[in-house]
Amino acid sequence: MQSAMALSFSQTSFTRPNHGLGSTGSVFSTPRSLRFCGLRREAFSFSPSNQLALNSDRIQFPSRKSFQVSASASSNGNGAPPKSFDYDLIIIGAGVGGHGAALHAVEKGLKTAIIEGDVVGGTCVNRGCVPSKALLAVSGRMRELQNEHHMKSFGLQVSAAGYDRQGVADHANNLATKIRNNLTNSMKALGVDILTGFGSVLGPQKVKYGKDNIITAKDIIIATGSVPFVPKGIEVDGKTVITSDHALKLESIPEWIAIVGSGYIGLEFSDVYTALGSEVTFIEALDQLMPGFDPEISKLAQRVLINPRKIDYHTGVFASKITPAKDGKPVLIELIDAKTKEPKDTLEVDAALIATGRAPFTNGLGLENVNVVTQRGFIPVDERMRVIDGNGTLVPNLYCIGDANGKLMLAHAASAQGISVVEQVSGRDHVLNHLSIPAACFTHPEISMVGLTEPQAKEKGEKEGFKVSVAKTSFKANTKALAENEGEGIAKMIYRPDNGEILGVHIFGLHAADLIHEASNAIALGTRIQDIKLAVHAHPTLSEVLDELFKAAKVESHATTRTGDAKIKLNTNQEDRRGRRRGDDEKQQPSLSEDLKDISTKPSSFFENIYVGVLSLLSRIFV
């Protein structure tokens, strides 16, 4: 799911999206050093000397002074609360987003409380990404052990692989319990007050939780997450027609299961079920499988993840009605054409998994008490996660992060948004660049991505008047991947050839979910291709897939230095030789006394030269 924000990292200005706040998308000039970035790095701090000058009809950014909490932060534990409030910060929802915000708030000295009506960890830890990774770890090993040709290529002989369903289910449940306890203990250790009960907004800076408990805070964050979305006409019984919440319990392994939806959730569960012996049928409303991925990646992934496995599919159809199995009858699925709504087919399967996405959990939060109207269930916010009311104005001191605002429904995005909000309420303005947040699908092999797809980038280039280029590299050329007999995969980068801006990176292959972060961090920090292609990667490692990808790009601009006035120099004698070749005859070798003087004034360079020398010597001995 792409963020609604559209930012050009190469420009020194940005356009505020129109949220009905009295602005029609005004363009503001920003400092040249501004970087819209991910997680903890602040964009820039406002002060009387650098505050943006805005017209009266534009949104007024609060100054650094106005962001300060009403009481100075205490160095003791969780900070001292202001006299007029119970807490500096109250967070409604103790999922990954709320947890990240709470820990960062304590670090900033804010007295913090977090309210949870269910269990700490939210969807991700208890019914989502954490237990699903446990199941996928099992499926990956099963898939490898079942591949006789793959094992023989290593010279290994393995007898028939089997599994214990309850043991697999226990592994997933135990992992969720362990992570949930870790999150709880980390907050308790830092002095975060964990309050039990359903939380809701009672009014400005006022929250109710449980039956009659009312508390106040200088600032409030809503982080209530989401629940599985079940379309109309589908009857879920939790046994034969299930959502991801039920599937993660792994109470049964059906012989034939239909999966409605071929996004992240559907793909990952297809990987699990087929590895454990099930046959899978995908039901996809759009005309192609994996519609949210880059088209080229989707095509390759289908060839590797779908076609060779016991998977068939129906595209361009809706499951208009699904009836659970009962009285010895199978699950009945009625399909209609997605465009004409005419009946298409009827399927009879053992089970059906509804993987049609997630819906925000925002009912009963008391939003009407602050005049907030949801949009398709999502709480409207600006780019600083500040909540917008029904009149299009900002609700003071109220923020919403994570799935509940719909900007980017990923657990780590929620955490990043929470940290961004804490930066703001503690006195530092921060704008999170959602295009720098990576996403991953943990199939075997994995899929990962950050930024724009190729069609999105080309559309942006046509609108803004710049060219878009694409660079690719294959895992088949990577030594480490070949050593693992896992050469299937590609890495793809979409970029601007005129200035080296990275617009998007997509990877399909071994450990793609780990590899994507070099690209996402480059986007977050505004690093250009001509700079990052000079970085050194250890050999032989999978990271060289990205190294080759950056080097394959053809950029018109030359490398730049980001270390102020300092020059980038090689740590060898080559630069001196190059200088002499350029006709720099007046350059003389420094005397011994000059060398010693240079060492005494620049000890770091001296030790760096020793380190490089040792590495060079070792390479000559052992390579």
JSON list of C-alpha atoms in Angstrom, two decimals, residues 65-212:
[
{"chain": "A", "resi": 65, "resn": "LYS", "atom": "CA", "xyz": [8.98, 26.67, 21.66]},
{"chain": "A", "resi": 66, "resn": "SER", "atom": "CA", "xyz": [5.31, 25.83, 21.26]},
{"chain": "A", "resi": 67, "resn": "PHE", "atom": "CA", "xyz": [6.15, 22.14, 20.99]},
{"chain": "A", "resi": 68, "resn": "GLN", "atom": "CA", "xyz": [7.58, 22.04, 24.53]},
{"chain": "A", "resi": 69, "resn": "VAL", "atom": "CA", "xyz": [5.65, 20.07, 27.12]},
{"chain": "A", "resi": 70, "resn": "SER", "atom": "CA", "xyz": [4.31, 22.10, 30.01]},
{"chain": "A", "resi": 71, "resn": "ALA", "atom": "CA", "xyz": [6.78, 20.68, 32.51]},
{"chain": "A", "resi": 72, "resn": "SER", "atom": "CA", "xyz": [10.49, 20.19, 32.06]},
{"chain": "A", "resi": 73, "resn": "ALA", "atom": "CA", "xyz": [11.59, 16.61, 31.64]},
{"chain": "A", "resi": 74, "resn": "SER", "atom": "CA", "xyz": [12.87, 14.84, 34.68]},
{"chain": "A", "resi": 75, "resn": "SER", "atom": "CA", "xyz": [15.93, 12.66, 34.67]},
{"chain": "A", "resi": 76, "resn": "ASN", "atom": "CA", "xyz": [14.29, 10.24, 37.09]},
{"chain": "A", "resi": 77, "resn": "GLY", "atom": "CA", "xyz": [12.61, 7.20, 35.51]},
{"chain": "A", "resi": 78, "resn": "ASN", "atom": "CA", "xyz": [9.68, 8.20, 33.36]},
{"chain": "A", "resi": 79, "resn": "GLY", "atom": "CA", "xyz": [9.77, 11.95, 33.99]},
{"chain": "A", "resi": 80, "resn": "ALA", "atom": "CA", "xyz": [7.62, 14.20, 36.16]},
{"chain": "A", "resi": 81, "resn": "PRO", "atom": "CA", "xyz": [4.08, 15.00, 35.01]},
{"chain": "A", "resi": 82, "resn": "PRO", "atom": "CA", "xyz": [2.86, 18.56, 34.57]},
{"chain": "A", "resi": 83, "resn": "LYS", "atom": "CA", "xyz": [0.78, 19.86, 37.44]},
{"chain": "A", "resi": 84, "resn": "SER", "atom": "CA", "xyz": [-2.33, 20.18, 35.29]},
{"chain": "A", "resi": 85, "resn": "PHE", "atom": "CA", "xyz": [-2.07, 16.73, 33.64]},
{"chain": "A", "resi": 86, "resn": "ASP", "atom": "CA", "xyz": [-1.70, 13.18, 34.84]},
{"chain": "A", "resi": 87, "resn": "TYR", "atom": "CA", "xyz": [0.74, 12.37, 32.05]},
{"chain": "A", "resi": 88, "resn": "ASP", "atom": "CA", "xyz": [2.79, 14.04, 29.38]},
{"chain": "A", "resi": 89, "resn": "LEU", "atom": "CA", "xyz": [1.69, 11.38, 26.89]},
{"chain": "A", "resi": 90, "resn": "ILE", "atom": "CA", "xyz": [-1.06, 8.77, 26.77]},
{"chain": "A", "resi": 91, "resn": "ILE", "atom": "CA", "xyz": [-1.01, 6.12, 24.05]},
{"chain": "A", "resi": 92, "resn": "ILE", "atom": "CA", "xyz": [-4.18, 4.18, 23.26]},
{"chain": "A", "resi": 93, "resn": "GLY", "atom": "CA", "xyz": [-3.07, 0.80, 21.96]},
{"chain": "A", "resi": 94, "resn": "ALA", "atom": "CA", "xyz": [-0.03, -1.27, 22.96]},
{"chain": "A", "resi": 95, "resn": "GLY", "atom": "CA", "xyz": [0.87, -2.79, 19.62]},
{"chain": "A", "resi": 96, "resn": "VAL", "atom": "CA", "xyz": [4.21, -2.36, 17.89]},
{"chain": "A", "resi": 97, "resn": "GLY", "atom": "CA", "xyz": [3.42, 1.28, 17.08]},
{"chain": "A", "resi": 98, "resn": "GLY", "atom": "CA", "xyz": [2.35, 2.18, 20.60]},
{"chain": "A", "resi": 99, "resn": "HIS", "atom": "CA", "xyz": [5.31, 0.31, 22.08]},
{"chain": "A", "resi": 100, "resn": "GLY", "atom": "CA", "xyz": [7.79, 2.15, 19.87]},
{"chain": "A", "resi": 101, "resn": "ALA", "atom": "CA", "xyz": [6.25, 5.50, 20.75]},
{"chain": "A", "resi": 102, "resn": "ALA", "atom": "CA", "xyz": [6.25, 4.70, 24.49]},
{"chain": "A", "resi": 103, "resn": "LEU", "atom": "CA", "xyz": [9.92, 3.73, 24.59]},
{"chain": "A", "resi": 104, "resn": "HIS", "atom": "CA", "xyz": [10.95, 6.82, 22.66]},
{"chain": "A", "resi": 105, "resn": "ALA", "atom": "CA", "xyz": [8.80, 9.02, 24.91]},
{"chain": "A", "resi": 106, "resn": "VAL", "atom": "CA", "xyz": [10.55, 7.69, 28.02]},
{"chain": "A", "resi": 107, "resn": "GLU", "atom": "CA", "xyz": [13.89, 8.35, 26.34]},
{"chain": "A", "resi": 108, "resn": "LYS", "atom": "CA", "xyz": [12.75, 11.94, 25.88]},
{"chain": "A", "resi": 109, "resn": "GLY", "atom": "CA", "xyz": [11.81, 12.23, 29.55]},
{"chain": "A", "resi": 110, "resn": "LEU", "atom": "CA", "xyz": [8.04, 12.20, 29.11]},
{"chain": "A", "resi": 111, "resn": "LYS", "atom": "CA", "xyz": [5.81, 10.62, 31.74]},
{"chain": "A", "resi": 112, "resn": "THR", "atom": "CA", "xyz": [3.98, 8.05, 29.66]},
{"chain": "A", "resi": 113, "resn": "ALA", "atom": "CA", "xyz": [1.01, 5.71, 29.99]},
{"chain": "A", "resi": 114, "resn": "ILE", "atom": "CA", "xyz": [-0.13, 3.13, 27.47]},
{"chain": "A", "resi": 115, "resn": "ILE", "atom": "CA", "xyz": [-3.66, 1.67, 27.42]},
{"chain": "A", "resi": 116, "resn": "GLU", "atom": "CA", "xyz": [-4.41, -1.82, 26.10]},
{"chain": "A", "resi": 117, "resn": "GLY", "atom": "CA", "xyz": [-7.83, -3.43, 25.97]},
{"chain": "A", "resi": 118, "resn": "ASP", "atom": "CA", "xyz": [-6.60, -6.80, 24.69]},
{"chain": "A", "resi": 119, "resn": "VAL", "atom": "CA", "xyz": [-3.00, -8.00, 25.00]},
{"chain": "A", "resi": 120, "resn": "VAL", "atom": "CA", "xyz": [0.31, -6.17, 24.66]},
{"chain": "A", "resi": 121, "resn": "GLY", "atom": "CA", "xyz": [1.83, -6.54, 21.20]},
{"chain": "A", "resi": 122, "resn": "GLY", "atom": "CA", "xyz": [-1.35, -6.04, 19.19]},
{"chain": "A", "resi": 123, "resn": "THR", "atom": "CA", "xyz": [-1.95, -7.77, 15.88]},
{"chain": "A", "resi": 124, "resn": "CYS", "atom": "CA", "xyz": [1.68, -8.06, 14.78]},
{"chain": "A", "resi": 125, "resn": "VAL", "atom": "CA", "xyz": [2.95, -9.90, 17.82]},
{"chain": "A", "resi": 126, "resn": "ASN", "atom": "CA", "xyz": [-0.10, -12.01, 18.63]},
{"chain": "A", "resi": 127, "resn": "ARG", "atom": "CA", "xyz": [-1.96, -12.60, 15.36]},
{"chain": "A", "resi": 128, "resn": "GLY", "atom": "CA", "xyz": [0.25, -11.33, 12.57]},
{"chain": "A", "resi": 129, "resn": "CYS", "atom": "CA", "xyz": [3.83, -10.91, 11.50]},
{"chain": "A", "resi": 130, "resn": "VAL", "atom": "CA", "xyz": [5.48, -12.63, 14.48]},
{"chain": "A", "resi": 131, "resn": "PRO", "atom": "CA", "xyz": [3.67, -16.02, 14.57]},
{"chain": "A", "resi": 132, "resn": "SER", "atom": "CA", "xyz": [3.47, -16.08, 10.78]},
{"chain": "A", "resi": 133, "resn": "LYS", "atom": "CA", "xyz": [7.27, -15.90, 10.58]},
{"chain": "A", "resi": 134, "resn": "ALA", "atom": "CA", "xyz": [7.46, -18.92, 12.86]},
{"chain": "A", "resi": 135, "resn": "LEU", "atom": "CA", "xyz": [5.22, -20.86, 10.46]},
{"chain": "A", "resi": 136, "resn": "LEU", "atom": "CA", "xyz": [7.22, -19.63, 7.48]},
{"chain": "A", "resi": 137, "resn": "ALA", "atom": "CA", "xyz": [10.46, -20.74, 9.12]},
{"chain": "A", "resi": 138, "resn": "VAL", "atom": "CA", "xyz": [9.01, -24.23, 9.30]},
{"chain": "A", "resi": 139, "resn": "SER", "atom": "CA", "xyz": [7.73, -24.12, 5.71]},
{"chain": "A", "resi": 140, "resn": "GLY", "atom": "CA", "xyz": [11.13, -22.99, 4.45]},
{"chain": "A", "resi": 141, "resn": "ARG", "atom": "CA", "xyz": [12.91, -25.90, 6.08]},
{"chain": "A", "resi": 142, "resn": "MET", "atom": "CA", "xyz": [10.27, -28.37, 4.95]},
{"chain": "A", "resi": 143, "resn": "ARG", "atom": "CA", "xyz": [10.49, -27.09, 1.40]},
{"chain": "A", "resi": 144, "resn": "GLU", "atom": "CA", "xyz": [14.27, -27.49, 1.39]},
{"chain": "A", "resi": 145, "resn": "LEU", "atom": "CA", "xyz": [14.22, -30.99, 2.91]},
{"chain": "A", "resi": 146, "resn": "GLN", "atom": "CA", "xyz": [11.57, -32.11, 0.42]},
{"chain": "A", "resi": 147, "resn": "ASN", "atom": "CA", "xyz": [13.64, -30.92, -2.54]},
{"chain": "A", "resi": 148, "resn": "GLU", "atom": "CA", "xyz": [15.70, -34.04, -3.25]},
{"chain": "A", "resi": 149, "resn": "HIS", "atom": "CA", "xyz": [17.54, -32.47, -6.18]},
{"chain": "A", "resi": 150, "resn": "HIS", "atom": "CA", "xyz": [18.50, -29.46, -4.06]},
{"chain": "A", "resi": 151, "resn": "MET", "atom": "CA", "xyz": [19.85, -31.63, -1.24]},
{"chain": "A", "resi": 152, "resn": "LYS", "atom": "CA", "xyz": [21.80, -33.89, -3.63]},
{"chain": "A", "resi": 153, "resn": "SER", "atom": "CA", "xyz": [23.49, -30.84, -5.12]},
{"chain": "A", "resi": 154, "resn": "PHE", "atom": "CA", "xyz": [25.12, -30.37, -1.70]},
{"chain": "A", "resi": 155, "resn": "GLY", "atom": "CA", "xyz": [26.03, -34.03, -1.49]},
{"chain": "A", "resi": 156, "resn": "LEU", "atom": "CA", "xyz": [23.44, -34.58, 1.23]},
{"chain": "A", "resi": 157, "resn": "GLN", "atom": "CA", "xyz": [21.08, -37.50, 1.61]},
{"chain": "A", "resi": 158, "resn": "VAL", "atom": "CA", "xyz": [17.93, -36.90, 3.63]},
{"chain": "A", "resi": 159, "resn": "SER", "atom": "CA", "xyz": [15.17, -39.36, 4.35]},
{"chain": "A", "resi": 160, "resn": "ALA", "atom": "CA", "xyz": [11.53, -38.38, 3.95]},
{"chain": "A", "resi": 161, "resn": "ALA", "atom": "CA", "xyz": [10.78, -35.22, 5.91]},
{"chain": "A", "resi": 162, "resn": "GLY", "atom": "CA", "xyz": [7.73, -35.04, 8.12]},
{"chain": "A", "resi": 163, "resn": "TYR", "atom": "CA", "xyz": [6.21, -32.69, 10.67]},
{"chain": "A", "resi": 164, "resn": "ASP", "atom": "CA", "xyz": [4.05, -32.61, 13.78]},
{"chain": "A", "resi": 165, "resn": "ARG", "atom": "CA", "xyz": [1.20, -30.14, 13.28]},
{"chain": "A", "resi": 166, "resn": "GLN", "atom": "CA", "xyz": [0.78, -29.39, 16.97]},
{"chain": "A", "resi": 167, "resn": "GLY", "atom": "CA", "xyz": [4.52, -28.93, 17.37]},
{"chain": "A", "resi": 168, "resn": "VAL", "atom": "CA", "xyz": [4.53, -26.41, 14.52]},
{"chain": "A", "resi": 169, "resn": "ALA", "atom": "CA", "xyz": [1.57, -24.58, 16.04]},
{"chain": "A", "resi": 170, "resn": "ASP", "atom": "CA", "xyz": [3.28, -24.54, 19.45]},
{"chain": "A", "resi": 171, "resn": "HIS", "atom": "CA", "xyz": [6.39, -23.00, 17.90]},
{"chain": "A", "resi": 172, "resn": "ALA", "atom": "CA", "xyz": [4.34, -20.10, 16.55]},
{"chain": "A", "resi": 173, "resn": "ASN", "atom": "CA", "xyz": [2.43, -19.63, 19.79]},
{"chain": "A", "resi": 174, "resn": "ASN", "atom": "CA", "xyz": [5.56, -19.81, 21.95]},
{"chain": "A", "resi": 175, "resn": "LEU", "atom": "CA", "xyz": [7.29, -17.19, 19.81]},
{"chain": "A", "resi": 176, "resn": "ALA", "atom": "CA", "xyz": [4.32, -14.82, 20.12]},
{"chain": "A", "resi": 177, "resn": "THR", "atom": "CA", "xyz": [4.26, -15.32, 23.89]},
{"chain": "A", "resi": 178, "resn": "LYS", "atom": "CA", "xyz": [7.99, -14.67, 24.19]},
{"chain": "A", "resi": 179, "resn": "ILE", "atom": "CA", "xyz": [7.90, -11.46, 22.15]},
{"chain": "A", "resi": 180, "resn": "ARG", "atom": "CA", "xyz": [4.76, -10.26, 23.98]},
{"chain": "A", "resi": 181, "resn": "ASN", "atom": "CA", "xyz": [6.49, -10.74, 27.33]},
{"chain": "A", "resi": 182, "resn": "ASN", "atom": "CA", "xyz": [9.59, -8.96, 26.05]},
{"chain": "A", "resi": 183, "resn": "LEU", "atom": "CA", "xyz": [7.54, -5.93, 25.00]},
{"chain": "A", "resi": 184, "resn": "THR", "atom": "CA", "xyz": [5.69, -5.84, 28.31]},
{"chain": "A", "resi": 185, "resn": "ASN", "atom": "CA", "xyz": [8.86, -6.16, 30.38]},
{"chain": "A", "resi": 186, "resn": "SER", "atom": "CA", "xyz": [10.69, -3.51, 28.38]},
{"chain": "A", "resi": 187, "resn": "MET", "atom": "CA", "xyz": [7.97, -0.95, 29.07]},
{"chain": "A", "resi": 188, "resn": "LYS", "atom": "CA", "xyz": [7.67, -1.86, 32.74]},
{"chain": "A", "resi": 189, "resn": "ALA", "atom": "CA", "xyz": [11.44, -1.64, 33.19]},
{"chain": "A", "resi": 190, "resn": "LEU", "atom": "CA", "xyz": [11.46, 1.90, 31.82]},
{"chain": "A", "resi": 191, "resn": "GLY", "atom": "CA", "xyz": [8.56, 3.03, 33.97]},
{"chain": "A", "resi": 192, "resn": "VAL", "atom": "CA", "xyz": [5.78, 3.17, 31.38]},
{"chain": "A", "resi": 193, "resn": "ASP", "atom": "CA", "xyz": [2.41, 2.79, 33.10]},
{"chain": "A", "resi": 194, "resn": "ILE", "atom": "CA", "xyz": [0.50, -0.05, 31.40]},
{"chain": "A", "resi": 195, "resn": "LEU", "atom": "CA", "xyz": [-3.22, 0.53, 31.95]},
{"chain": "A", "resi": 196, "resn": "THR", "atom": "CA", "xyz": [-5.69, -2.28, 31.21]},
{"chain": "A", "resi": 197, "resn": "GLY", "atom": "CA", "xyz": [-9.05, -1.62, 29.61]},
{"chain": "A", "resi": 198, "resn": "PHE", "atom": "CA", "xyz": [-10.62, -0.28, 26.44]},
{"chain": "A", "resi": 199, "resn": "GLY", "atom": "CA", "xyz": [-9.44, 3.31, 25.88]},
{"chain": "A", "resi": 200, "resn": "SER", "atom": "CA", "xyz": [-11.38, 6.14, 24.26]},
{"chain": "A", "resi": 201, "resn": "VAL", "atom": "CA", "xyz": [-11.09, 9.90, 23.85]},
{"chain": "A", "resi": 202, "resn": "LEU", "atom": "CA", "xyz": [-13.42, 11.65, 26.28]},
{"chain": "A", "resi": 203, "resn": "GLY", "atom": "CA", "xyz": [-12.53, 15.17, 25.17]},
{"chain": "A", "resi": 204, "resn": "PRO", "atom": "CA", "xyz": [-9.52, 17.42, 24.54]},
{"chain": "A", "resi": 205, "resn": "GLN", "atom": "CA", "xyz": [-6.52, 15.94, 26.36]},
{"chain": "A", "resi": 206, "resn": "LYS", "atom": "CA", "xyz": [-8.79, 13.57, 28.28]},
{"chain": "A", "resi": 207, "resn": "VAL", "atom": "CA", "xyz": [-9.03, 9.78, 28.02]},
{"chain": "A", "resi": 208, "resn": "LYS", "atom": "CA", "xyz": [-11.31, 7.17, 29.56]},
{"chain": "A", "resi": 209, "resn": "TYR", "atom": "CA", "xyz": [-10.28, 3.54, 30.02]},
{"chain": "A", "resi": 210, "resn": "GLY", "atom": "CA", "xyz": [-11.93, 0.56, 31.63]},
{"chain": "A", "resi": 211, "resn": "LYS", "atom": "CA", "xyz": [-15.26, 1.32, 33.29]},
{"chain": "A", "resi": 212, "resn": "ASP", "atom": "CA", "xyz": [-14.91, 4.74, 34.91]}
]
